[in-house]
């Protein structure tokens, strides 16, 4: 196995300062990602961070690597394209619960069942932060928001259960209030070969006064260690996925080694597409560009 040369977190410091509200959970996610990338020794040139739209989706601007700030709900689609063009890159998707579990839900499910080698970090604050406090797909029942003044009566999405039934081969949850645990989780998720989901409780201190740091500090416990959970067993993972209320698990729910989409794709046997010859003469290529542009 190749020796990993760890890198300092300064490697990933952007020239752009985060403009999140003071105390926003997304700061913890950014630091966790810096620590994880440093632990794995990933050079910024070998990494792409892709997002959609939302407060959380601003993250690629605050992290020094390649990055794309795409369209609302389209981060997974853009990341899939990047991965297929050059599967040697580490591709990490960062975004919010509205972005990924609402408008982007279709892309999310299909990427999981394809087992593309992508890492998806969802900053789940159970609210639309950027648009100033409407209910999101993970807002709990009865919670009052700008768009649910009488209390939310929709059933929230359960991202962990959804990840499990959709074929993700690494399904996990973290909490912004526990940086060290979060960084280790991100490192494991990025190192995992296949689709990794990390749903992160990342409190919105401005618009969600229910799911606060205190709310989670009182409830979260770690699956790793002596919880008795076996992350190799789907049944156990599914049971843990439905624990909520007084005790909420964080850590790795499920992990499985399966061939990835890239492993199956014949076109990749000669290396990443970007490094392969086009198979067209220069004249044909120029003619195509003229026709299509
Ligand atoms: C197609 C489209 N629809 C709606 C919007 C408006 N919009 C921007 S961000 C957002 C929700 C963001 O929520 P989330 O993904 O949870 O991110 P957060 O701000 O909470 O981090 C919405 C509805 C948009 N930009 N584009
Ligand atoms: S509005 Fe909420 S999610 Fe957005 S930056 Fe502020 S605290 Fe974070
Ligand atoms: Mg949100």
PDB file of C-alpha atoms and ligand atoms in Angstrom:
ATOM      1  CA  UNK A   1       0.000   0.000   0.000  1.00  0.00           C
ATOM      2  CA  UNK A   2       1.312   3.503  -0.884  1.00  0.00           C
ATOM      3  CA  UNK A   3       2.450   5.611   2.069  1.00  0.00           C
ATOM      4  CA  UNK A   4       0.126   8.533   2.759  1.00  0.00           C
ATOM      5  CA  UNK A   5       1.804  11.867   3.302  1.00  0.00           C
ATOM      6  CA  UNK A   6      -0.591  13.866   5.433  1.00  0.00           C
ATOM      7  CA  UNK A   7      -1.115  17.536   4.611  1.00  0.00           C
ATOM      8  CA  UNK A   8      -1.824  20.485   6.946  1.00  0.00           C
ATOM      9  CA  UNK A   9      -5.318  22.008   6.899  1.00  0.00           C
ATOM     10  CA  UNK A  10      -3.823  25.262   5.554  1.00  0.00           C
ATOM     11  CA  UNK A  11      -3.409  23.395   2.243  1.00  0.00           C
ATOM     12  CA  UNK A  12      -7.144  23.768   1.703  1.00  0.00           C
ATOM     13  CA  UNK A  13      -7.585  27.334   2.966  1.00  0.00           C
ATOM     14  CA  UNK A  14      -9.361  29.486   0.394  1.00  0.00           C
ATOM     15  CA  UNK A  15      -8.718  33.166  -0.275  1.00  0.00           C
ATOM     16  CA  UNK A  16     -12.481  33.609   0.234  1.00  0.00           C
ATOM     17  CA  UNK A  17     -13.648  33.917   3.872  1.00  0.00           C
ATOM     18  CA  UNK A  18     -16.869  32.040   4.711  1.00  0.00           C
ATOM     19  CA  UNK A  19     -19.807  34.440   5.049  1.00  0.00           C
ATOM     20  CA  UNK A  20     -22.009  32.073   7.048  1.00  0.00           C
ATOM     21  CA  UNK A  21     -23.725  33.479  10.173  1.00  0.00           C
ATOM     22  CA  UNK A  22     -21.499  33.225  13.265  1.00  0.00           C
ATOM     23  CA  UNK A  23     -22.125  29.810  14.829  1.00  0.00           C
ATOM     24  CA  UNK A  24     -23.544  28.183  11.669  1.00  0.00           C
ATOM     25  CA  UNK A  25     -22.976  24.417  11.715  1.00  0.00           C
ATOM     26  CA  UNK A  26     -21.429  24.578   8.236  1.00  0.00           C
ATOM     27  CA  UNK A  27     -18.170  25.930   9.733  1.00  0.00           C
ATOM     28  CA  UNK A  28     -17.713  22.572  11.463  1.00  0.00           C
ATOM     29  CA  UNK A  29     -18.273  20.743   8.175  1.00  0.00           C
ATOM     30  CA  UNK A  30     -15.702  22.892   6.368  1.00  0.00           C
ATOM     31  CA  UNK A  31     -13.120  22.235   9.084  1.00  0.00           C
ATOM     32  CA  UNK A  32     -13.995  18.528   9.072  1.00  0.00           C
ATOM     33  CA  UNK A  33     -13.417  18.366   5.314  1.00  0.00           C
ATOM     34  CA  UNK A  34     -10.064  20.160   5.600  1.00  0.00           C
ATOM     35  CA  UNK A  35      -8.971  17.716   8.297  1.00  0.00           C
ATOM     36  CA  UNK A  36     -10.172  14.685   6.320  1.00  0.00           C
ATOM     37  CA  UNK A  37      -8.488  15.754   3.063  1.00  0.00           C
ATOM     38  CA  UNK A  38      -5.281  16.452   5.026  1.00  0.00           C
ATOM     39  CA  UNK A  39      -5.441  13.072   6.759  1.00  0.00           C
ATOM     40  CA  UNK A  40      -5.774  11.316   3.392  1.00  0.00           C
ATOM     41  CA  UNK A  41      -3.071  13.541   1.861  1.00  0.00           C
ATOM     42  CA  UNK A  42      -5.220  14.559  -1.115  1.00  0.00           C
ATOM     43  CA  UNK A  43      -3.566  17.326  -3.138  1.00  0.00           C
ATOM     44  CA  UNK A  44      -6.006  20.142  -4.060  1.00  0.00           C
ATOM     45  CA  UNK A  45      -5.368  19.451  -7.765  1.00  0.00           C
ATOM     46  CA  UNK A  46      -6.716  15.906  -7.353  1.00  0.00           C
ATOM     47  CA  UNK A  47      -9.980  16.903  -5.688  1.00  0.00           C
ATOM     48  CA  UNK A  48     -13.207  18.521  -6.911  1.00  0.00           C
ATOM     49  CA  UNK A  49     -15.881  19.799  -4.526  1.00  0.00           C
ATOM     50  CA  UNK A  50     -19.275  20.218  -6.187  1.00  0.00           C
ATOM     51  CA  UNK A  51     -22.352  21.907  -4.749  1.00  0.00           C
ATOM     52  CA  UNK A  52     -25.843  23.082  -5.632  1.00  0.00           C
ATOM     53  CA  UNK A  53     -27.442  26.232  -4.202  1.00  0.00           C
ATOM     54  CA  UNK A  54     -27.983  27.152  -0.548  1.00  0.00           C
ATOM     55  CA  UNK A  55     -25.929  28.504   2.372  1.00  0.00           C
ATOM     56  CA  UNK A  56     -24.251  25.092   2.663  1.00  0.00           C
ATOM     57  CA  UNK A  57     -23.684  24.952  -1.089  1.00  0.00           C
ATOM     58  CA  UNK A  58     -21.359  27.951  -0.833  1.00  0.00           C
ATOM     59  CA  UNK A  59     -18.747  25.630   0.676  1.00  0.00           C
ATOM     60  CA  UNK A  60     -16.641  24.959  -2.477  1.00  0.00           C
ATOM     61  CA  UNK A  61     -15.747  28.674  -2.562  1.00  0.00           C
ATOM     62  CA  UNK A  62     -14.292  28.391   0.944  1.00  0.00           C
ATOM     63  CA  UNK A  63     -12.214  25.284   0.226  1.00  0.00           C
ATOM     64  CA  UNK A  64      -9.044  25.311  -1.867  1.00  0.00           C
ATOM     65  CA  UNK A  65      -9.345  22.621  -4.557  1.00  0.00           C
ATOM     66  CA  UNK A  66     -11.135  22.466  -7.879  1.00  0.00           C
ATOM     67  CA  UNK A  67     -14.810  23.234  -7.367  1.00  0.00           C
ATOM     68  CA  UNK A  68     -18.133  23.827  -9.058  1.00  0.00           C
ATOM     69  CA  UNK A  69     -20.992  25.838  -7.556  1.00  0.00           C
ATOM     70  CA  UNK A  70     -23.709  24.457  -9.813  1.00  0.00           C
ATOM     71  CA  UNK A  71     -27.505  24.784  -9.918  1.00  0.00           C
ATOM     72  CA  UNK A  72     -30.091  24.100  -7.219  1.00  0.00           C
ATOM     73  CA  UNK A  73     -30.533  20.320  -6.966  1.00  0.00           C
ATOM     74  CA  UNK A  74     -28.034  19.511  -9.701  1.00  0.00           C
ATOM     75  CA  UNK A  75     -24.841  18.925  -7.705  1.00  0.00           C
ATOM     76  CA  UNK A  76     -25.020  15.124  -7.916  1.00  0.00           C
ATOM     77  CA  UNK A  77     -25.605  15.239 -11.690  1.00  0.00           C
ATOM     78  CA  UNK A  78     -22.635  17.579 -12.237  1.00  0.00           C
ATOM     79  CA  UNK A  79     -20.425  15.502  -9.927  1.00  0.00           C
ATOM     80  CA  UNK A  80     -21.415  12.312 -11.791  1.00  0.00           C
ATOM     81  CA  UNK A  81     -20.307  13.926 -15.062  1.00  0.00           C
ATOM     82  CA  UNK A  82     -16.968  14.980 -13.570  1.00  0.00           C
ATOM     83  CA  UNK A  83     -16.359  11.504 -12.181  1.00  0.00           C
ATOM     84  CA  UNK A  84     -17.171   9.848 -15.510  1.00  0.00           C
ATOM     85  CA  UNK A  85     -14.851  12.221 -17.371  1.00  0.00           C
ATOM     86  CA  UNK A  86     -11.950  11.609 -14.986  1.00  0.00           C
ATOM     87  CA  UNK A  87     -12.502   8.849 -12.480  1.00  0.00           C
ATOM     88  CA  UNK A  88      -9.048   9.372 -10.970  1.00  0.00           C
ATOM     89  CA  UNK A  89     -10.295  12.539  -9.237  1.00  0.00           C
ATOM     90  CA  UNK A  90     -11.703  12.509  -5.707  1.00  0.00           C
ATOM     91  CA  UNK A  91     -15.154  14.012  -6.149  1.00  0.00           C
ATOM     92  CA  UNK A  92     -16.950  15.302  -3.058  1.00  0.00           C
ATOM     93  CA  UNK A  93     -20.458  16.762  -3.197  1.00  0.00           C
ATOM     94  CA  UNK A  94     -21.460  19.274  -0.526  1.00  0.00           C
ATOM     95  CA  UNK A  95     -24.913  20.777  -0.109  1.00  0.00           C
ATOM     96  CA  UNK A  96     -28.055  21.145   1.912  1.00  0.00           C
ATOM     97  CA  UNK A  97     -31.126  19.111   2.784  1.00  0.00           C
ATOM     98  CA  UNK A  98     -33.309  21.210   0.479  1.00  0.00           C
ATOM     99  CA  UNK A  99     -30.838  20.873  -2.365  1.00  0.00           C
ATOM    100  CA  UNK A 100     -30.230  17.122  -2.041  1.00  0.00           C
ATOM    101  CA  UNK A 101     -33.365  15.667  -0.510  1.00  0.00           C
ATOM    102  CA  UNK A 102     -35.842  18.035  -2.204  1.00  0.00           C
ATOM    103  CA  UNK A 103     -35.210  19.344  -5.698  1.00  0.00           C
ATOM    104  CA  UNK A 104     -32.218  17.024  -6.235  1.00  0.00           C
ATOM    105  CA  UNK A 105     -33.772  13.840  -4.895  1.00  0.00           C
ATOM    106  CA  UNK A 106     -33.965  11.993  -8.227  1.00  0.00           C
ATOM    107  CA  UNK A 107     -30.263  12.451  -9.006  1.00  0.00           C
ATOM    108  CA  UNK A 108     -29.360  11.416  -5.476  1.00  0.00           C
ATOM    109  CA  UNK A 109     -31.231   8.090  -5.644  1.00  0.00           C
ATOM    110  CA  UNK A 110     -29.893   7.156  -9.081  1.00  0.00           C
ATOM    111  CA  UNK A 111     -26.281   7.932  -8.134  1.00  0.00           C
ATOM    112  CA  UNK A 112     -26.647   5.649  -5.101  1.00  0.00           C
ATOM    113  CA  UNK A 113     -28.092   2.723  -7.036  1.00  0.00           C
ATOM    114  CA  UNK A 114     -25.280   3.105  -9.610  1.00  0.00           C
ATOM    115  CA  UNK A 115     -22.709   2.997  -6.809  1.00  0.00           C
ATOM    116  CA  UNK A 116     -20.653   5.745  -8.417  1.00  0.00           C
ATOM    117  CA  UNK A 117     -17.499   6.435  -6.403  1.00  0.00           C
ATOM    118  CA  UNK A 118     -18.710   9.766  -4.996  1.00  0.00           C
ATOM    119  CA  UNK A 119     -18.856  11.197  -1.470  1.00  0.00           C
ATOM    120  CA  UNK A 120     -21.985  13.169  -0.642  1.00  0.00           C
ATOM    121  CA  UNK A 121     -21.900  15.419   2.438  1.00  0.00           C
ATOM    122  CA  UNK A 122     -25.331  16.841   3.223  1.00  0.00           C
ATOM    123  CA  UNK A 123     -25.437  19.719   5.708  1.00  0.00           C
ATOM    124  CA  UNK A 124     -28.842  18.856   7.097  1.00  0.00           C
ATOM    125  CA  UNK A 125     -30.177  21.807   9.104  1.00  0.00           C
ATOM    126  CA  UNK A 126     -33.799  20.750   8.561  1.00  0.00           C
ATOM    127  CA  UNK A 127     -34.663  24.130   6.996  1.00  0.00           C
ATOM    128  CA  UNK A 128     -34.084  26.259   3.880  1.00  0.00           C
ATOM    129  CA  UNK A 129     -31.450  28.625   5.288  1.00  0.00           C
ATOM    130  CA  UNK A 130     -30.541  30.743   2.257  1.00  0.00           C
ATOM    131  CA  UNK A 131     -34.133  31.631   1.436  1.00  0.00           C
ATOM    132  CA  UNK A 132     -34.679  32.613   5.091  1.00  0.00           C
ATOM    133  CA  UNK A 133     -36.451  29.795   6.870  1.00  0.00           C
ATOM    134  CA  UNK A 134     -38.978  27.759   4.910  1.00  0.00           C
ATOM    135  CA  UNK A 135     -39.674  24.074   5.681  1.00  0.00           C
ATOM    136  CA  UNK A 136     -37.357  21.581   3.986  1.00  0.00           C
ATOM    137  CA  UNK A 137     -37.859  17.864   3.285  1.00  0.00           C
ATOM    138  CA  UNK A 138     -36.302  17.034   6.685  1.00  0.00           C
ATOM    139  CA  UNK A 139     -38.231  19.564   8.809  1.00  0.00           C
ATOM    140  CA  UNK A 140     -39.861  17.612  11.607  1.00  0.00           C
ATOM    141  CA  UNK A 141     -43.616  17.311  11.923  1.00  0.00           C
ATOM    142  CA  UNK A 142     -45.361  20.156  13.768  1.00  0.00           C
ATOM    143  CA  UNK A 143     -42.393  22.539  13.493  1.00  0.00           C
ATOM    144  CA  UNK A 144     -43.472  26.074  12.633  1.00  0.00           C
ATOM    145  CA  UNK A 145     -41.510  27.741   9.851  1.00  0.00           C
ATOM    146  CA  UNK A 146     -42.195  30.644   7.488  1.00  0.00           C
ATOM    147  CA  UNK A 147     -43.922  28.252   5.100  1.00  0.00           C
ATOM    148  CA  UNK A 148     -45.644  26.166   7.806  1.00  0.00           C
ATOM    149  CA  UNK A 149     -47.051  28.805  10.194  1.00  0.00           C
ATOM    150  CA  UNK A 150     -49.467  26.298  11.716  1.00  0.00           C
ATOM    151  CA  UNK A 151     -46.856  23.575  12.061  1.00  0.00           C
ATOM    152  CA  UNK A 152     -45.462  21.180   9.447  1.00  0.00           C
ATOM    153  CA  UNK A 153     -47.804  18.279   8.735  1.00  0.00           C
ATOM    154  CA  UNK A 154     -45.598  16.536   6.132  1.00  0.00           C
ATOM    155  CA  UNK A 155     -43.616  13.429   7.077  1.00  0.00           C
ATOM    156  CA  UNK A 156     -39.870  14.195   6.958  1.00  0.00           C
ATOM    157  CA  UNK A 157     -37.557  12.226   4.680  1.00  0.00           C
ATOM    158  CA  UNK A 158     -35.303   9.763   6.483  1.00  0.00           C
ATOM    159  CA  UNK A 159     -32.007  10.143   4.556  1.00  0.00           C
ATOM    160  CA  UNK A 160     -30.330   7.190   6.248  1.00  0.00           C
ATOM    161  CA  UNK A 161     -33.127   4.740   5.446  1.00  0.00           C
ATOM    162  CA  UNK A 162     -33.333   6.180   1.932  1.00  0.00           C
ATOM    163  CA  UNK A 163     -29.588   5.684   1.433  1.00  0.00           C
ATOM    164  CA  UNK A 164     -29.842   2.097   2.640  1.00  0.00           C
ATOM    165  CA  UNK A 165     -32.696   1.085   0.335  1.00  0.00           C
ATOM    166  CA  UNK A 166     -31.211   2.942  -2.638  1.00  0.00           C
ATOM    167  CA  UNK A 167     -27.932   1.007  -2.685  1.00  0.00           C
ATOM    168  CA  UNK A 168     -25.395   3.420  -1.169  1.00  0.00           C
ATOM    169  CA  UNK A 169     -22.470   1.299   0.024  1.00  0.00           C
ATOM    170  CA  UNK A 170     -21.442   3.663   2.847  1.00  0.00           C
ATOM    171  CA  UNK A 171     -24.225   5.277   4.857  1.00  0.00           C
ATOM    172  CA  UNK A 172     -23.376   7.488   7.809  1.00  0.00           C
ATOM    173  CA  UNK A 173     -24.328  10.489   9.924  1.00  0.00           C
ATOM    174  CA  UNK A 174     -22.250  13.116  11.704  1.00  0.00           C
ATOM    175  CA  UNK A 175     -22.760  16.167  13.882  1.00  0.00           C
ATOM    176  CA  UNK A 176     -21.111  19.557  13.401  1.00  0.00           C
ATOM    177  CA  UNK A 177     -20.694  19.841  17.161  1.00  0.00           C
ATOM    178  CA  UNK A 178     -18.190  16.950  17.152  1.00  0.00           C
ATOM    179  CA  UNK A 179     -15.376  17.943  14.817  1.00  0.00           C
ATOM    180  CA  UNK A 180     -12.990  15.075  15.408  1.00  0.00           C
ATOM    181  CA  UNK A 181     -15.689  12.443  14.857  1.00  0.00           C
ATOM    182  CA  UNK A 182     -16.891  14.316  11.759  1.00  0.00           C
ATOM    183  CA  UNK A 183     -13.389  14.522  10.255  1.00  0.00           C
ATOM    184  CA  UNK A 184     -12.832  10.769  10.755  1.00  0.00           C
ATOM    185  CA  UNK A 185     -16.218  10.051   9.190  1.00  0.00           C
ATOM    186  CA  UNK A 186     -15.417  12.220   6.148  1.00  0.00           C
ATOM    187  CA  UNK A 187     -12.020  10.538   5.750  1.00  0.00           C
ATOM    188  CA  UNK A 188     -13.635   7.063   5.868  1.00  0.00           C
ATOM    189  CA  UNK A 189     -16.347   8.163   3.424  1.00  0.00           C
ATOM    190  CA  UNK A 190     -13.841   9.620   0.926  1.00  0.00           C
ATOM    191  CA  UNK A 191     -11.564   6.579   1.209  1.00  0.00           C
ATOM    192  CA  UNK A 192     -14.525   4.227   0.640  1.00  0.00           C
ATOM    193  CA  UNK A 193     -14.790   2.899  -2.915  1.00  0.00           C
ATOM    194  CA  UNK A 194     -18.403   3.467  -3.959  1.00  0.00           C
ATOM    195  CA  UNK A 195     -21.175   5.914  -3.112  1.00  0.00           C
ATOM    196  CA  UNK A 196     -20.796   7.362   0.404  1.00  0.00           C
ATOM    197  CA  UNK A 197     -23.470   9.391   2.128  1.00  0.00           C
ATOM    198  CA  UNK A 198     -22.653  11.513   5.163  1.00  0.00           C
ATOM    199  CA  UNK A 199     -25.757  13.233   6.480  1.00  0.00           C
ATOM    200  CA  UNK A 200     -24.582  15.887   8.956  1.00  0.00           C
ATOM    201  CA  UNK A 201     -26.622  17.610  11.646  1.00  0.00           C
ATOM    202  CA  UNK A 202     -25.409  21.113  10.903  1.00  0.00           C
ATOM    203  CA  UNK A 203     -27.554  23.557  12.911  1.00  0.00           C
ATOM    204  CA  UNK A 204     -28.895  26.729  11.296  1.00  0.00           C
ATOM    205  CA  UNK A 205     -28.588  29.078  14.270  1.00  0.00           C
ATOM    206  CA  UNK A 206     -30.634  31.786  12.561  1.00  0.00           C
ATOM    207  CA  UNK A 207     -33.764  30.032  11.261  1.00  0.00           C
ATOM    208  CA  UNK A 208     -34.074  26.727  13.104  1.00  0.00           C
ATOM    209  CA  UNK A 209     -34.597  27.310  16.814  1.00  0.00           C
ATOM    210  CA  UNK A 210     -35.675  23.693  17.426  1.00  0.00           C
ATOM    211  CA  UNK A 211     -32.829  21.526  16.080  1.00  0.00           C
ATOM    212  CA  UNK A 212     -30.040  23.395  17.848  1.00  0.00           C
ATOM    213  CA  UNK A 213     -26.584  22.265  19.053  1.00  0.00           C
ATOM    214  CA  UNK A 214     -28.155  21.623  22.467  1.00  0.00           C
ATOM    215  CA  UNK A 215     -30.956  19.585  20.906  1.00  0.00           C
ATOM    216  CA  UNK A 216     -28.393  17.228  19.348  1.00  0.00           C
ATOM    217  CA  UNK A 217     -25.865  17.272  22.203  1.00  0.00           C
ATOM    218  CA  UNK A 218     -28.546  15.859  24.496  1.00  0.00           C
ATOM    219  CA  UNK A 219     -29.497  13.108  22.054  1.00  0.00           C
ATOM    220  CA  UNK A 220     -26.639  11.903  19.876  1.00  0.00           C
ATOM    221  CA  UNK A 221     -24.606   8.807  20.679  1.00  0.00           C
ATOM    222  CA  UNK A 222     -21.937   7.030  18.627  1.00  0.00           C
ATOM    223  CA  UNK A 223     -22.574   3.791  16.780  1.00  0.00           C
ATOM    224  CA  UNK A 224     -18.869   2.960  16.793  1.00  0.00           C
ATOM    225  CA  UNK A 225     -17.497   1.471  19.994  1.00  0.00           C
ATOM    226  CA  UNK A 226     -19.749  -0.600  22.227  1.00  0.00           C
ATOM    227  CA  UNK A 227     -23.208   0.279  20.871  1.00  0.00           C
ATOM    228  CA  UNK A 228     -23.509  -3.330  19.683  1.00  0.00           C
ATOM    229  CA  UNK A 229     -24.241  -2.177  16.130  1.00  0.00           C
ATOM    230  CA  UNK A 230     -22.785  -4.196  13.241  1.00  0.00           C
ATOM    231  CA  UNK A 231     -22.275  -1.899  10.232  1.00  0.00           C
ATOM    232  CA  UNK A 232     -21.931  -4.969   7.997  1.00  0.00           C
ATOM    233  CA  UNK A 233     -25.559  -5.936   8.605  1.00  0.00           C
ATOM    234  CA  UNK A 234     -28.366  -4.249   6.679  1.00  0.00           C
ATOM    235  CA  UNK A 235     -31.014  -5.270   9.213  1.00  0.00           C
ATOM    236  CA  UNK A 236     -29.140  -3.677  12.090  1.00  0.00           C
ATOM    237  CA  UNK A 237     -28.498  -0.536  10.001  1.00  0.00           C
ATOM    238  CA  UNK A 238     -32.160  -0.231   9.090  1.00  0.00           C
ATOM    239  CA  UNK A 239     -33.209  -0.576  12.713  1.00  0.00           C
ATOM    240  CA  UNK A 240     -30.747   2.155  13.768  1.00  0.00           C
ATOM    241  CA  UNK A 241     -31.941   4.385  10.906  1.00  0.00           C
ATOM    242  CA  UNK A 242     -35.312   4.713  12.599  1.00  0.00           C
ATOM    243  CA  UNK A 243     -33.992   5.667  16.050  1.00  0.00           C
ATOM    244  CA  UNK A 244     -34.929   9.288  16.766  1.00  0.00           C
ATOM    245  CA  UNK A 245     -36.569  11.221  19.619  1.00  0.00           C
ATOM    246  CA  UNK A 246     -34.480  10.744  22.808  1.00  0.00           C
ATOM    247  CA  UNK A 247     -31.520   8.886  21.357  1.00  0.00           C
ATOM    248  CA  UNK A 248     -30.146   9.582  17.877  1.00  0.00           C
ATOM    249  CA  UNK A 249     -27.228   7.543  16.480  1.00  0.00           C
ATOM    250  CA  UNK A 250     -24.270   9.080  14.615  1.00  0.00           C
ATOM    251  CA  UNK A 251     -21.430   7.221  12.906  1.00  0.00           C
ATOM    252  CA  UNK A 252     -21.383   4.526  10.233  1.00  0.00           C
ATOM    253  CA  UNK A 253     -24.734   2.742   9.827  1.00  0.00           C
ATOM    254  CA  UNK A 254     -23.721   0.541   6.916  1.00  0.00           C
ATOM    255  CA  UNK A 255     -20.698  -0.248   4.802  1.00  0.00           C
ATOM    256  CA  UNK A 256     -20.291  -2.777   2.005  1.00  0.00           C
ATOM    257  CA  UNK A 257     -17.666  -3.401  -0.668  1.00  0.00           C
ATOM    258  CA  UNK A 258     -19.289  -3.737  -4.094  1.00  0.00           C
ATOM    259  CA  UNK A 259     -18.001  -3.078  -7.623  1.00  0.00           C
ATOM    260  CA  UNK A 260     -18.553   0.546  -8.610  1.00  0.00           C
ATOM    261  CA  UNK A 261     -20.141   1.860 -11.798  1.00  0.00           C
ATOM    262  CA  UNK A 262     -16.648   2.808 -12.954  1.00  0.00           C
ATOM    263  CA  UNK A 263     -15.411  -0.781 -12.436  1.00  0.00           C
ATOM    264  CA  UNK A 264     -18.055  -2.031 -14.871  1.00  0.00           C
ATOM    265  CA  UNK A 265     -17.580   0.629 -17.552  1.00  0.00           C
ATOM    266  CA  UNK A 266     -15.566  -0.805 -20.435  1.00  0.00           C
ATOM    267  CA  UNK A 267     -14.639   2.649 -21.735  1.00  0.00           C
ATOM    268  CA  UNK A 268     -12.522   3.210 -18.604  1.00  0.00           C
ATOM    269  CA  UNK A 269     -10.312   0.160 -19.084  1.00  0.00           C
ATOM    270  CA  UNK A 270      -7.818   2.305 -21.031  1.00  0.00           C
ATOM    271  CA  UNK A 271      -7.782   4.937 -18.270  1.00  0.00           C
ATOM    272  CA  UNK A 272      -9.827   8.086 -17.609  1.00  0.00           C
ATOM    273  CA  UNK A 273     -11.720   9.445 -20.613  1.00  0.00           C
ATOM    274  CA  UNK A 274      -9.920  12.791 -20.417  1.00  0.00           C
ATOM    275  CA  UNK A 275      -6.595  11.032 -20.985  1.00  0.00           C
ATOM    276  CA  UNK A 276      -7.768   8.962 -23.952  1.00  0.00           C
ATOM    277  CA  UNK A 277      -7.387   9.977 -27.585  1.00  0.00           C
ATOM    278  CA  UNK A 278     -10.570  11.370 -29.098  1.00  0.00           C
ATOM    279  CA  UNK A 279     -10.566   8.862 -31.910  1.00  0.00           C
ATOM    280  CA  UNK A 280     -11.259  11.659 -34.376  1.00  0.00           C
ATOM    281  CA  UNK A 281      -8.912  13.288 -36.816  1.00  0.00           C
ATOM    282  CA  UNK A 282      -8.217  16.986 -36.234  1.00  0.00           C
ATOM    283  CA  UNK A 283     -10.300  17.886 -39.300  1.00  0.00           C
ATOM    284  CA  UNK A 284     -13.363  15.960 -38.114  1.00  0.00           C
ATOM    285  CA  UNK A 285     -12.962  17.463 -34.655  1.00  0.00           C
ATOM    286  CA  UNK A 286     -12.795  21.036 -36.015  1.00  0.00           C
ATOM    287  CA  UNK A 287     -15.806  20.383 -38.239  1.00  0.00           C
ATOM    288  CA  UNK A 288     -17.778  19.092 -35.252  1.00  0.00           C
ATOM    289  CA  UNK A 289     -16.857  22.122 -33.166  1.00  0.00           C
ATOM    290  CA  UNK A 290     -17.937  24.418 -36.021  1.00  0.00           C
ATOM    291  CA  UNK A 291     -21.226  22.570 -36.360  1.00  0.00           C
ATOM    292  CA  UNK A 292     -22.069  22.404 -32.671  1.00  0.00           C
ATOM    293  CA  UNK A 293     -20.787  25.695 -31.255  1.00  0.00           C
TER     294      UNK A 293
HETATM  295  C1  LIG B   1     -34.517  26.139  -9.354  1.00  0.00           C
HETATM  296  C2  LIG B   1     -34.444  26.899  -8.056  1.00  0.00           C
HETATM  297  N1  LIG B   1     -35.496  26.841  -7.226  1.00  0.00           N
HETATM  298  C3  LIG B   1     -35.463  27.508  -6.051  1.00  0.00           C
HETATM  299  C4  LIG B   1     -34.360  28.258  -5.717  1.00  0.00           C
HETATM  300  C5  LIG B   1     -34.350  29.023  -4.429  1.00  0.00           C
HETATM  301  N2  LIG B   1     -33.528  28.393  -3.421  1.00  0.00           N
HETATM  302  C6  LIG B   1     -32.228  28.712  -3.277  1.00  0.00           C
HETATM  303  S1  LIG B   1     -31.498  27.899  -2.026  1.00  0.00           S
HETATM  304  C7  LIG B   1     -32.930  27.096  -1.651  1.00  0.00           C
HETATM  305  C8  LIG B   1     -33.046  26.139  -0.500  1.00  0.00           C
HETATM  306  C9  LIG B   1     -31.767  25.879   0.182  1.00  0.00           C
HETATM  307  O1  LIG B   1     -31.947  24.991   1.231  1.00  0.00           O
HETATM  308  P1  LIG B   1     -30.847  23.936   1.596  1.00  0.00           P
HETATM  309  O2  LIG B   1     -30.439  23.171   0.399  1.00  0.00           O
HETATM  310  O3  LIG B   1     -31.356  23.159   2.741  1.00  0.00           O
HETATM  311  O4  LIG B   1     -29.585  24.837   1.971  1.00  0.00           O
HETATM  312  P2  LIG B   1     -29.284  25.728   3.262  1.00  0.00           P
HETATM  313  O5  LIG B   1     -29.432  27.140   2.800  1.00  0.00           O
HETATM  314  O6  LIG B   1     -30.246  25.375   4.329  1.00  0.00           O
HETATM  315  O7  LIG B   1     -27.882  25.376   3.612  1.00  0.00           O
HETATM  316  C10 LIG B   1     -33.970  27.471  -2.507  1.00  0.00           C
HETATM  317  C11 LIG B   1     -35.359  26.940  -2.435  1.00  0.00           C
HETATM  318  C12 LIG B   1     -33.272  28.289  -6.626  1.00  0.00           C
HETATM  319  N3  LIG B   1     -32.162  28.962  -6.365  1.00  0.00           N
HETATM  320  N4  LIG B   1     -33.361  27.605  -7.784  1.00  0.00           N
HETATM  321  S1  LIG B   2     -28.943  31.262   7.590  1.00  0.00           S
HETATM  322 FE1  LIG B   2     -28.593  29.380   8.761  1.00  0.00          FE
HETATM  323  S2  LIG B   2     -27.651  27.943   7.305  1.00  0.00           S
HETATM  324 FE2  LIG B   2     -27.479  30.012   6.458  1.00  0.00          FE
HETATM  325  S3  LIG B   2     -25.445  30.753   7.110  1.00  0.00           S
HETATM  326 FE3  LIG B   2     -26.971  31.466   8.607  1.00  0.00          FE
HETATM  327  S4  LIG B   2     -26.965  29.885  10.214  1.00  0.00           S
HETATM  328 FE4  LIG B   2     -25.999  28.983   8.411  1.00  0.00          FE
HETATM  329 MG1  LIG B   3     -30.975  23.376   4.724  1.00  0.00          MG
END
